[in-house]
Amino acid sequence: MLDVAQLSTAKIQETIKPSLGSANMIESGSAVPQDGSNIAGLDATIEDVSIVSEEGSAATDEGDLKLIFSKPLNSLRGCTLDITSYASEERYRFIDCSAFVERDTLQIVETTTLSFGYTAISYVWGGLDADPEMLRKDGSFHVYCGVRSDGTLREDGGPISFKALGYACRWSLGVSAKYLWLDRVCIMQTSRVDKNWQITRMYDVYESCTECVILPGGLQRLASVFEETTWASRAWTFQESIVTWRYAVVFTSDWHDARAAHWLIPGECHWQYLTDMLIESEHLLRPPLDEALNKDFKPCLIFGRDGAALSNLARTMEYLAYNEICEEGEETISEHNIHQLLLQSVQPRISSRPVDMVFSIMGLVGVSLQSERFDETDRFHATLALVDAMLREDTESDGGNTLIDIPLWAYPEAIAELVEGELPREETGSSTGFPDLQELAAMMDLSEHPQQSAGRAHSKLKILPSNYDADLTEDSPEEHATALAHKIPSSYMLDAYHGGQRVIFRHEEEGIIELCRTIDIKAQRTDGESWHLQTLADLVVFGWSIRAEGHPALRVYKFDISALFE
């Protein structure tokens, strides 16, 4: 079996070293002209920003692109943009980089395909604040994000600087990509239909882009490489960086080593490939001991202080790079190990919408969930649906049996007392006192809103740190699950498949295992129909248990029971 811990870092580094062809970018000038015009009131609305009269398809080499919005930047200063009246739901939209850089105009085009060159932006919502005077001078605008059910305005993420956007447009043009994708501008923020459609295609947007521009400090200004940001701690930035690991470039306002600097705009905008920063220049983010002991040493915090998040990100890139360089016949890192690492990596991250912790990696594991099935706080429910789909689509498992561990981000006391104390004596039935998945999900999702669970004894939660040990991952999931399947009576498997009462099996090593037809507990809609009738027809049974060793995890098993129907 491949020992992934002994991978040749030198070999990986040599392979993933990006081409620096983009070094021939524009070396002077500012991103957008500074005309010194006055800022408009920040409470201005889209009515202040008129649409061009010439609508329709724009004939280009990239296909049919419909121009839906165009306005000079001077007229956009200080205004709040809302494209709701001009855009069609369930469409891709892009910023025209040439119009922005060469004509000082924000133009947005709309299309149904991703079949042309464009650059995508990865950034932190909100980000670092810019000096108000700088924003006034450089120019900026807000995006209207709608209202909540209580009538209050949704957070809009702060102003978008013309200058920051201009840097990305210049880079995009330099790599022969005429368009730019930025979620804040290119998604209809007031349309739930469009948002859900875009979420299920977020992986495709980044996978299809020519390059990805990372702005760790956000959209108000570039951050110094020594400034602390939260980029590595956010959920969506993980997928964005993993999908684009070969061609993701990081923009900062400076660089730690003047002798090895790459400037897009001298003294203003520095660029460096992400792989250089995370792998080839590992000391940049995790300095050697002698440098760390130097009191004059300044740490580079451009991605944040979360060492676990940075290590997992670098490790995932190394795994992907290793598989890419393997020659035919060489043993590669299994899909299971990579998927396990993805689940581990997202556990410590954060998002304003807890459910996005799941949506942000579903493209990486080849799964597409219907986002409308889940509320914003349904992180655990969505996690179960994700793993259910992952295991059903697992094509590597020998004989159809496998398992995977889901690192827990909270540990309900009701579970801990049972798992770490005396196990119930009953082997089957519903009188064990052991919570079912519905109850566990309710407890876990309450962890996203601690104020709601305060004072509820049955929902007491221990919030867990991000210290999941990947070495505890089962290296032979197929063999382990198959051996376990042989110890479970066939009658238990059939009872679980046909439904009815709970089926509980007690194993000497795994502890309490509940068997069930599916772990996607939101598979049933309110109208009684199933969200995935076809998958429920699969001849498989799932099981789940709590693994308390080390960092608590939910262990999920998939058992192939087709032989029982022969």
XYZ file of C-alpha atoms in Angstrom:
566
model
C 0.000 0.000 0.000
C 1.220 3.462 -0.864
C 2.661 5.316 2.125
C 1.424 8.829 1.415
C 3.523 10.214 4.261
C 6.691 9.303 2.346
C 5.859 11.136 -0.872
C 8.759 12.795 -2.594
C 8.202 16.476 -1.870
C 11.048 17.435 -4.191
C 9.472 15.500 -7.056
C 6.103 17.099 -6.398
C 7.560 20.580 -6.192
C 9.344 20.194 -9.504
C 6.174 18.956 -11.182
C 3.741 21.575 -9.953
C 6.059 24.525 -10.430
C 3.931 26.807 -12.596
C 4.980 28.378 -15.809
C 5.820 31.993 -15.163
C 4.666 33.110 -18.567
C 2.374 35.600 -16.883
C 5.421 37.535 -15.696
C 5.221 39.586 -18.851
C 2.268 41.512 -17.478
C 1.835 45.263 -17.640
C 4.530 46.695 -15.378
C 3.349 50.233 -14.900
C 0.319 52.422 -14.504
C -2.622 52.181 -12.174
C -5.533 49.791 -12.467
C -8.090 52.517 -13.151
C -7.695 56.216 -13.862
C -7.849 58.564 -10.899
C -10.131 61.366 -11.973
C -10.864 62.677 -8.498
C -14.630 62.782 -8.988
C -16.773 63.024 -5.858
C -18.202 59.941 -4.233
C -21.975 59.489 -4.364
C -24.082 58.675 -1.324
C -23.703 55.037 -0.262
C -27.461 54.741 0.029
C -27.831 55.210 -3.720
C -29.610 52.408 -5.543
C -29.457 50.891 -8.980
C -31.840 53.528 -10.256
C -28.793 55.801 -10.093
C -27.058 53.495 -12.571
C -28.820 53.349 -15.910
C -28.594 50.437 -18.322
C -27.345 50.787 -21.850
C -30.015 50.956 -24.512
C -28.348 48.498 -26.854
C -29.298 45.102 -25.483
C -28.978 41.784 -27.280
C -26.271 39.316 -28.192
C -22.746 40.485 -28.739
C -21.000 38.518 -31.460
C -17.598 37.316 -30.169
C -15.147 34.530 -30.851
C -16.180 32.983 -27.547
C -19.816 32.486 -28.553
C -22.980 34.484 -27.965
C -22.636 36.786 -24.984
C -25.551 39.035 -24.132
C -24.615 42.469 -22.834
C -26.951 43.196 -19.921
C -25.285 46.094 -18.125
C -22.895 48.933 -18.978
C -22.033 52.104 -17.103
C -18.970 54.383 -16.778
C -17.121 53.929 -13.497
C -17.536 57.604 -12.648
C -21.293 57.119 -12.575
C -20.924 53.986 -10.462
C -18.861 55.610 -7.711
C -20.471 55.246 -4.297
C -23.577 53.591 -5.758
C -25.195 50.270 -4.922
C -25.450 47.855 -7.822
C -28.440 45.567 -8.321
C -28.600 43.560 -11.553
C -31.937 41.918 -10.735
C -33.895 43.888 -13.343
C -31.431 43.143 -16.133
C -30.250 39.577 -15.598
C -31.991 36.285 -16.355
C -31.944 33.615 -13.679
C -29.770 30.522 -14.100
C -27.164 32.126 -16.350
C -23.415 32.676 -16.087
C -22.309 36.321 -15.986
C -18.931 37.960 -16.445
C -17.241 41.352 -16.256
C -15.700 42.579 -19.515
C -12.045 43.240 -18.608
C -11.266 45.342 -21.692
C -14.177 47.666 -20.999
C -13.088 48.042 -17.374
C -9.385 48.709 -18.019
C -9.448 50.488 -21.368
C -12.785 52.332 -21.256
C -13.319 52.800 -17.502
C -16.678 51.077 -17.827
C -18.318 48.245 -15.931
C -19.898 45.935 -18.477
C -21.584 42.682 -17.522
C -22.343 39.974 -20.066
C -24.538 36.917 -19.707
C -24.274 33.456 -21.270
C -25.274 29.811 -20.816
C -21.791 28.301 -21.274
C -18.283 28.409 -19.867
C -16.616 27.818 -23.223
C -14.326 30.864 -23.352
C -11.385 32.353 -21.475
C -12.019 34.049 -18.142
C -10.375 34.567 -14.762
C -12.166 33.898 -11.455
C -11.551 35.726 -8.171
C -11.138 34.030 -4.783
C -11.460 36.351 -1.796
C -12.852 36.728 1.712
C -16.308 38.249 2.063
C -15.851 41.461 4.042
C -12.072 41.303 4.197
C -9.735 44.026 5.429
C -11.054 47.583 5.662
C -9.554 50.242 3.442
C -8.923 53.803 4.462
C -12.092 55.800 3.609
C -10.025 58.478 1.917
C -8.329 55.855 -0.245
C -11.686 54.403 -1.269
C -12.963 57.869 -2.085
C -9.933 58.558 -4.237
C -9.824 55.189 -5.987
C -13.586 54.775 -6.310
C -15.798 51.915 -5.159
C -19.345 50.563 -5.240
C -21.579 48.275 -3.191
C -23.798 45.387 -4.297
C -27.390 45.092 -3.108
C -27.892 41.666 -1.480
C -31.579 41.864 -0.580
C -33.370 41.774 2.755
C -33.894 39.136 5.413
C -37.272 37.832 6.475
C -37.305 40.379 9.310
C -36.890 43.241 6.833
C -33.263 44.051 7.643
C -30.678 44.369 4.887
C -28.479 41.375 4.205
C -24.746 41.902 4.637
C -23.303 43.095 1.357
C -19.663 42.266 2.028
C -18.508 45.874 1.986
C -17.401 48.115 -0.874
C -15.666 46.816 -3.999
C -12.692 48.957 -4.931
C -12.281 49.932 -8.569
C -8.553 49.546 -8.065
C -8.680 45.983 -6.692
C -11.046 44.949 -9.463
C -8.800 46.646 -11.982
C -5.759 44.626 -10.895
C -7.673 41.393 -11.557
C -8.884 42.652 -14.952
C -5.343 43.607 -15.987
C -4.038 40.186 -15.020
C -6.873 38.472 -16.870
C -6.106 40.372 -20.075
C -2.426 39.525 -19.639
C -3.215 35.794 -19.736
C -5.506 36.236 -22.766
C -8.729 35.911 -20.784
C -11.155 38.685 -21.774
C -13.606 38.218 -18.933
C -13.659 38.111 -15.136
C -15.960 36.222 -12.761
C -16.683 37.684 -9.328
C -19.507 36.098 -7.339
C -20.678 39.346 -5.738
C -21.274 40.962 -9.126
C -22.026 37.930 -11.284
C -24.642 36.205 -9.098
C -28.118 37.656 -8.677
C -27.856 38.331 -4.950
C -31.606 38.887 -4.587
C -32.656 35.638 -6.321
C -32.683 32.394 -4.374
C -33.268 30.494 -7.613
C -30.156 31.946 -9.213
C -28.070 31.490 -6.052
C -29.006 27.807 -5.776
C -28.228 27.308 -9.459
C -24.850 29.017 -9.097
C -23.930 27.082 -5.921
C -24.353 23.742 -7.686
C -22.063 25.010 -10.476
C -19.437 26.779 -8.389
C -16.959 23.974 -8.917
C -17.451 24.211 -12.683
C -16.865 27.977 -12.644
C -13.448 27.587 -11.009
C -12.531 24.372 -12.813
C -13.132 26.019 -16.206
C -11.359 29.334 -15.573
C -8.066 30.221 -17.260
C -6.536 31.396 -13.980
C -7.722 32.218 -10.478
C -6.758 35.507 -8.801
C -6.636 35.242 -5.004
C -7.217 38.438 -3.023
C -6.691 37.287 0.605
C -7.433 40.772 1.962
C -10.761 41.078 0.186
C -12.080 43.523 -2.394
C -11.435 46.850 -0.672
C -7.649 46.812 -0.999
C -4.637 44.558 -1.381
C -3.172 43.171 1.828
C 0.481 43.188 2.804
C 2.049 39.738 2.905
C 2.603 40.414 6.633
C -1.041 41.320 7.365
C -3.286 38.708 8.910
C -6.356 37.634 6.941
C -8.899 34.824 7.331
C -8.584 33.489 3.774
C -7.379 30.018 4.791
C -10.139 29.680 7.401
C -13.115 30.182 5.091
C -15.110 27.355 3.529
C -15.412 28.412 -0.101
C -11.766 29.447 -0.452
C -10.752 25.828 0.131
C -12.570 24.571 -2.948
C -11.454 27.575 -4.981
C -7.787 26.928 -4.217
C -7.935 23.151 -4.654
C -9.750 23.315 -7.996
C -7.308 25.895 -9.349
C -4.126 24.733 -7.596
C -2.173 24.609 -10.855
C -3.007 28.178 -11.885
C -3.999 30.177 -8.794
C -2.074 33.435 -8.314
C -1.994 35.530 -5.115
C -2.038 39.348 -5.170
C -0.446 41.335 -2.332
C 0.675 44.926 -1.873
C 4.287 43.902 -1.171
C 6.616 40.906 -0.907
C 8.893 39.583 1.821
C 11.927 39.266 -0.455
C 12.645 42.174 -2.797
C 15.150 40.029 -4.698
C 12.461 37.592 -5.817
C 9.538 39.905 -6.441
C 7.060 39.741 -9.333
C 5.205 42.997 -9.857
C 2.042 43.506 -11.829
C 2.147 47.203 -10.928
C 5.547 48.188 -9.444
C 5.206 49.089 -5.772
C 1.433 48.478 -5.857
C 0.443 44.954 -6.841
C 2.681 41.923 -6.393
C 1.845 38.432 -7.659
C 3.022 34.962 -6.726
C 1.609 31.540 -7.551
C -0.155 29.798 -4.661
C 1.863 26.604 -5.049
C 5.076 28.604 -4.657
C 3.800 30.027 -1.381
C 2.368 26.820 0.108
C 4.806 24.173 -1.041
C 7.964 25.433 -2.694
C 8.413 28.258 -0.182
C 7.092 26.410 2.855
C 9.200 28.544 5.198
C 7.208 31.575 4.102
C 4.191 30.434 6.125
C 5.909 28.062 8.572
C 9.361 29.561 9.225
C 12.375 27.469 10.306
C 13.116 27.458 14.032
C 16.153 29.738 13.768
C 14.108 32.390 11.963
C 11.181 32.016 14.344
C 13.500 32.667 17.301
C 14.742 35.865 15.738
C 12.896 38.693 17.490
C 13.122 40.795 14.334
C 11.509 38.099 12.202
C 8.141 39.134 10.733
C 5.797 36.211 10.042
C 3.849 36.176 6.785
C 0.189 36.013 7.839
C -1.390 36.720 4.477
C -3.447 33.498 4.690
C -4.058 33.673 8.444
C -2.817 31.865 11.554
C -4.744 28.597 11.141
C -1.870 26.141 10.826
C -4.193 23.130 10.451
C -6.039 24.739 7.552
C -2.795 25.669 5.779
C -1.263 22.224 6.330
C -4.359 20.458 5.023
C -4.456 22.732 1.991
C -0.798 22.078 1.154
C -1.213 18.360 1.786
C -4.208 18.129 -0.541
C -2.262 19.885 -3.286
C 0.620 17.449 -2.799
C -1.717 14.458 -3.109
C -3.257 15.781 -6.314
C 0.151 16.653 -7.742
C 1.548 13.223 -6.903
C -1.298 11.451 -8.709
C -0.798 13.701 -11.709
C 2.903 12.849 -12.093
C 2.543 9.111 -11.568
C 3.335 7.083 -14.624
C 1.162 4.245 -15.867
C 1.399 1.271 -13.523
C 2.557 3.283 -10.498
C 0.428 3.195 -7.370
C -1.483 6.414 -6.786
C -3.174 7.889 -3.729
C -6.670 6.452 -3.578
C -9.802 8.485 -4.115
C -10.862 7.389 -0.628
C -7.778 8.941 1.004
C -8.260 12.164 -0.921
C -11.951 12.354 -0.035
C -11.128 11.645 3.595
C -8.631 14.488 3.562
C -11.223 16.829 2.053
C -13.683 16.041 4.852
C -10.897 16.563 7.371
C -9.825 19.853 5.789
C -13.251 21.489 5.836
C -13.954 20.587 9.487
C -12.090 23.556 11.049
C -13.229 26.139 8.505
C -16.000 28.695 8.937
C -18.755 30.255 6.876
C -21.537 32.746 7.496
C -23.885 29.989 6.267
C -22.977 26.712 8.014
C -24.443 24.641 5.187
C -21.809 26.112 2.852
C -19.222 23.991 4.671
C -20.751 21.127 2.701
C -21.656 22.876 -0.540
C -18.100 24.200 -0.788
C -16.599 20.712 -1.278
C -19.334 18.794 -3.082
C -17.786 19.489 -6.483
C -14.425 18.206 -5.227
C -15.961 14.812 -4.378
C -18.053 14.624 -7.564
C -21.437 15.127 -5.902
C -24.182 17.629 -6.669
C -26.755 18.230 -3.937
C -29.993 20.132 -4.431
C -29.206 23.120 -2.262
C -32.870 24.074 -1.873
C -33.347 20.975 0.286
C -31.372 22.484 3.145
C -31.693 25.491 5.420
C -28.673 27.698 6.098
C -27.926 25.922 9.399
C -28.401 22.356 8.088
C -24.689 21.575 8.045
C -24.966 18.078 9.523
C -28.028 17.149 7.472
C -26.198 18.223 4.317
C -23.036 16.380 5.394
C -25.003 13.134 5.672
C -26.514 13.665 2.225
C -23.062 14.362 0.793
C -21.492 11.222 2.265
C -24.505 9.121 1.244
C -24.015 10.223 -2.370
C -20.218 9.821 -2.182
C -20.435 6.228 -1.002
C -23.121 5.304 -3.518
C -20.940 6.587 -6.329
C -17.736 5.003 -4.989
C -16.322 2.968 -7.870
C -13.087 1.904 -6.160
C -14.432 -0.206 -3.293
C -13.866 -3.939 -3.718
C -17.152 -5.809 -3.518
C -19.109 -2.638 -2.812
C -18.211 -2.444 0.891
C -16.407 0.590 2.253
C -16.433 3.221 4.989
C -15.452 6.813 5.608
C -14.990 8.981 8.712
C -16.615 12.395 9.161
C -14.657 14.490 11.696
C -17.150 16.055 14.111
C -17.029 19.777 14.860
C -19.119 19.361 18.013
C -19.631 16.436 20.377
C -23.105 16.080 21.958
C -22.891 14.987 25.584
C -25.767 12.585 25.012
C -23.555 10.699 22.551
C -20.331 11.007 24.548
C -21.896 9.521 27.703
C -23.088 6.452 25.791
C -20.005 5.908 23.660
C -17.456 6.524 26.399
C -19.498 4.884 29.143
C -21.319 1.539 29.376
C -22.892 0.443 26.111
C -26.548 -0.624 26.058
C -27.101 -4.368 26.293
C -29.780 -4.598 23.607
C -28.508 -5.682 20.192
C -31.556 -4.730 18.173
C -34.768 -2.802 18.582
C -35.529 0.776 19.568
C -35.085 0.644 23.322
C -31.331 1.204 23.482
C -31.593 4.854 24.422
C -28.996 5.565 21.734
C -29.984 8.649 19.682
C -30.860 8.063 16.052
C -29.471 10.114 13.159
C -32.388 12.551 13.271
C -31.695 13.328 16.925
C -27.941 13.515 16.359
C -28.456 15.873 13.420
C -30.675 18.139 15.523
C -27.990 18.310 18.213
C -25.164 18.942 15.746
C -26.951 21.630 13.784
C -27.833 23.410 17.021
C -24.072 23.830 17.480
C -24.235 26.413 14.690
C -26.535 28.522 16.898
C -25.380 27.979 20.509
C -27.822 30.575 21.793
C -30.705 28.343 20.704
C -29.334 25.318 22.556
C -28.522 27.130 25.806
C -30.322 25.584 28.761
C -31.396 22.483 26.820
C -29.773 19.602 28.692
C -30.293 17.060 25.912
C -28.492 19.302 23.437
C -25.381 20.152 25.440
C -22.444 20.332 23.084
C -18.694 20.331 23.369
C -17.305 22.395 20.498
C -14.229 20.595 19.200
C -10.915 22.139 18.121
C -9.515 21.513 14.657
C -7.088 18.743 15.634
C -8.402 15.749 13.683
C -5.560 13.242 13.242
C -5.432 11.974 9.671
C -3.284 9.048 10.792
C -6.378 7.534 12.433
C -8.016 7.230 9.013
C -8.731 3.649 8.025
C -6.143 2.815 5.329
C -8.038 -0.266 4.084
C -11.696 0.823 4.194
C -12.882 -1.903 1.807
C -11.224 -4.728 3.758
C -12.382 -3.345 7.092
C -15.992 -2.900 5.950
C -16.068 -6.335 4.304
C -14.775 -8.036 7.442
C -17.419 -6.207 9.449
C -20.183 -7.162 7.000
C -19.403 -10.857 7.521
C -20.137 -10.461 11.240
C -23.545 -8.820 10.809
C -26.428 -11.313 10.497
C -28.142 -11.266 7.083
C -31.491 -10.812 8.821
C -30.263 -7.506 10.254
C -29.192 -6.337 6.809
C -32.562 -7.204 5.289
C -34.487 -5.603 8.157
C -32.533 -2.400 7.635
C -33.092 -2.484 3.879
C -36.857 -2.988 4.166
C -37.236 -0.421 6.948
C -39.489 -0.458 9.987
C -37.955 -0.632 13.456
C -34.431 0.523 14.170
C -31.723 -2.067 13.645
C -28.888 -1.792 16.157
C -25.826 -4.048 16.046
C -23.204 -4.177 18.777
C -19.631 -4.854 17.647
C -16.750 -5.589 20.016
C -14.451 -3.029 18.357
C -16.675 -0.597 16.477
C -19.201 -0.216 19.305
C -22.848 0.508 18.539
C -23.676 0.417 14.826
C -27.083 1.401 13.527
C -28.050 -0.035 10.138
C -30.342 1.900 7.798
C -31.461 2.178 4.181
C -29.932 5.624 3.758
C -28.131 8.152 5.921
C -29.606 11.007 3.885
C -32.256 11.758 6.482
C -33.634 14.625 4.406
C -34.266 12.325 1.460
C -38.007 12.567 2.050
C -39.710 15.750 0.901
C -42.712 17.246 2.658
C -45.002 15.870 -0.053
C -43.895 12.339 0.802
C -41.902 11.789 -2.379
C -38.219 10.967 -2.329
C -35.528 13.312 -3.594
C -33.640 10.357 -5.037
C -35.910 7.389 -5.750
C -33.289 5.833 -8.017
C -30.556 5.757 -5.397
C -32.921 4.277 -2.835
C -33.306 1.360 -5.253
C -29.608 0.483 -4.823
C -29.036 -2.852 -3.099
C -26.983 -1.362 -0.290
C -27.355 -0.827 3.435
C -25.609 1.890 5.399
C -24.355 1.802 8.942
C -23.040 4.425 11.295
C -21.193 4.544 14.586
C -19.284 7.074 16.658
C -15.515 6.660 16.750
C -14.382 8.269 19.996
C -10.654 7.562 19.697
C -8.712 10.789 19.256
C -10.853 13.419 17.576
C -14.482 12.151 17.598
C -15.790 11.193 14.183
C -18.935 9.733 12.678
C -17.937 6.539 10.894
C -20.249 5.657 7.997
C -20.278 2.219 6.365
C -21.715 1.056 3.049
C -22.544 -2.635 2.708
C -23.402 -4.294 -0.610
C -26.306 -6.718 -0.002
C -26.952 -7.708 -3.629
C -25.884 -11.298 -2.814
C -28.864 -11.585 -0.443
C -31.241 -11.167 -3.375
C -29.681 -13.765 -5.671
